[in-house]
Short mmCIF file of C-alpha atoms in Angstrom, two decimals:
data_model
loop_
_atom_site.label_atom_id
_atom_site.label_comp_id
_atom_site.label_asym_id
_atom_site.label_seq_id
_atom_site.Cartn_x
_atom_site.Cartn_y
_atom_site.Cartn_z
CA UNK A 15 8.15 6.76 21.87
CA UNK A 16 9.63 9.13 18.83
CA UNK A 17 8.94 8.58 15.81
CA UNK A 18 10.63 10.53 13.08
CA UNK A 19 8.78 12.47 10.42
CA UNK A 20 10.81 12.50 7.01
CA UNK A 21 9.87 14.48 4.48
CA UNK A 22 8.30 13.19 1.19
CA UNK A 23 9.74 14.22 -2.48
CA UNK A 24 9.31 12.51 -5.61
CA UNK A 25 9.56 12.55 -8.94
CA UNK A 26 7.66 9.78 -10.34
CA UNK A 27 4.19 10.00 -11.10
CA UNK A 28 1.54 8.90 -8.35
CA UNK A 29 0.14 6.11 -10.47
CA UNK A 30 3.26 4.48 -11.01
CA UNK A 31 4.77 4.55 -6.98
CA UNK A 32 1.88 3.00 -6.17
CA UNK A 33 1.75 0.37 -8.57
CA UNK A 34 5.56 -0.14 -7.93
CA UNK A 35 5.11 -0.33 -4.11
CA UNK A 36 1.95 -2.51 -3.77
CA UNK A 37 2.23 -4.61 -6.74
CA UNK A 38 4.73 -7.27 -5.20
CA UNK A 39 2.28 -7.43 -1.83
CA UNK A 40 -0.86 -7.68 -3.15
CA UNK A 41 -0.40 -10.20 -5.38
CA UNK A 42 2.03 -12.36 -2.98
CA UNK A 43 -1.53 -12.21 -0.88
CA UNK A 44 0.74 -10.01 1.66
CA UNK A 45 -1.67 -6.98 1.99
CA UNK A 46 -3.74 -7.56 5.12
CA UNK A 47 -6.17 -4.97 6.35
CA UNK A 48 -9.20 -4.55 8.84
CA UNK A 49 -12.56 -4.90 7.93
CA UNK A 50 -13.33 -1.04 9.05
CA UNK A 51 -10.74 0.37 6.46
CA UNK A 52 -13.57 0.34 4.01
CA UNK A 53 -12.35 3.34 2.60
CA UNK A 54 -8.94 2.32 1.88
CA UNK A 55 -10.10 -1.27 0.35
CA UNK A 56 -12.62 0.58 -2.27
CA UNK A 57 -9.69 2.89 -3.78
CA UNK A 58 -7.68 0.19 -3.67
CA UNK A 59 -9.90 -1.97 -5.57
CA UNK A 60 -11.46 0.73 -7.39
CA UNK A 61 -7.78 1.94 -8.65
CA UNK A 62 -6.06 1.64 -12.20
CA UNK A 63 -3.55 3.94 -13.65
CA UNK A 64 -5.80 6.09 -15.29
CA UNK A 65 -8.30 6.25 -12.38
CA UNK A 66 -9.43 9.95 -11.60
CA UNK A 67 -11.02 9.51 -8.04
CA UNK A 68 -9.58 9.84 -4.70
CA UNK A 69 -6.52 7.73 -4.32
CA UNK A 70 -4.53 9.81 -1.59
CA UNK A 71 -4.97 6.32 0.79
CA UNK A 72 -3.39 4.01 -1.60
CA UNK A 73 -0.86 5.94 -1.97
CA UNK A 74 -0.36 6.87 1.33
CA UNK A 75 0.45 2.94 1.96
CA UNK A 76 2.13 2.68 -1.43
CA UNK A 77 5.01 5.17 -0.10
CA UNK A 78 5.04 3.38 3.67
CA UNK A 79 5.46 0.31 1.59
CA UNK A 80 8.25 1.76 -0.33
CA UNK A 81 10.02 3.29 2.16
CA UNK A 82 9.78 0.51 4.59
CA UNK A 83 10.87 -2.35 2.11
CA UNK A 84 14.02 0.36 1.48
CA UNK A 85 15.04 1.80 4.51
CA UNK A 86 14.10 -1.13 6.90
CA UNK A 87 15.05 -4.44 4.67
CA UNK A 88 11.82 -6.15 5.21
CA UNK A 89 12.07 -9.42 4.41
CA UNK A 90 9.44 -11.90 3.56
CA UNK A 91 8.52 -12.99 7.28
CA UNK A 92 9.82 -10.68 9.35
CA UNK A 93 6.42 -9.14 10.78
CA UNK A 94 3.56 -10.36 12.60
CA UNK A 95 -0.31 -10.66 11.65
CA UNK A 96 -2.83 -9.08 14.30
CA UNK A 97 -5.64 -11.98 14.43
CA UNK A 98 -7.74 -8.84 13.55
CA UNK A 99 -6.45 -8.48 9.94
CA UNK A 100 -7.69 -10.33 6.88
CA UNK A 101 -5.94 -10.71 3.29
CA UNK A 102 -7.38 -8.37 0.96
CA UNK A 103 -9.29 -10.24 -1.36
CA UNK A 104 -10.63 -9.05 -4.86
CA UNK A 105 -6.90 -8.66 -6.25
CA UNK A 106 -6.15 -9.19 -9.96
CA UNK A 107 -2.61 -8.76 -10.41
CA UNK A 108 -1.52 -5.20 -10.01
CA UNK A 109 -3.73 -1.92 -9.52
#
């Protein structure tokens, strides 16, 4: 299997891609994740624009996200739930 690496440039502040990218999923209660990602779940969580900790996983998913919902057309079914995953819980609207 191949996947292709693409190279990542932007010009919009971190803060807002990922409250763009993961604003529409997470409150739609279409953000799943495992129960080990501990890590990921507390910046998520933990995150507001003006937070000044580590959110390099957030927005790690906030640009797969982004580029998935643009360069793939992902629409609202078209993937599949591992029994594994669980719906984030803890949202309030945006991060």
């Amino acid at each position: 299997m191949y996947i292709p690496v693409k190279e990542f440039q932007s010009q919009q502040r971190k803060s807002f891609r990922i409250v763009q990218a993961l604003n529409g999923v997470a409150v739609y209660g279409h953000l799943y994740c495992k129960k080990e990602h501990h890590e990921f779940v507390t910046q998520f969580i933990e995150y507001s624009p003006l937070f000044t900790g580590h959110d390099d996983l957030i927005d790690a998913v906030a640009i797969g996200v982004d580029d998935a919902m643009q360069e793939l057309n992902v629409i609202e079914g078209d993937f599949s739930r591992d029994d594994g995953d669980t719906p984030l819980d803890n949202w309030r609207a945006c991060p």
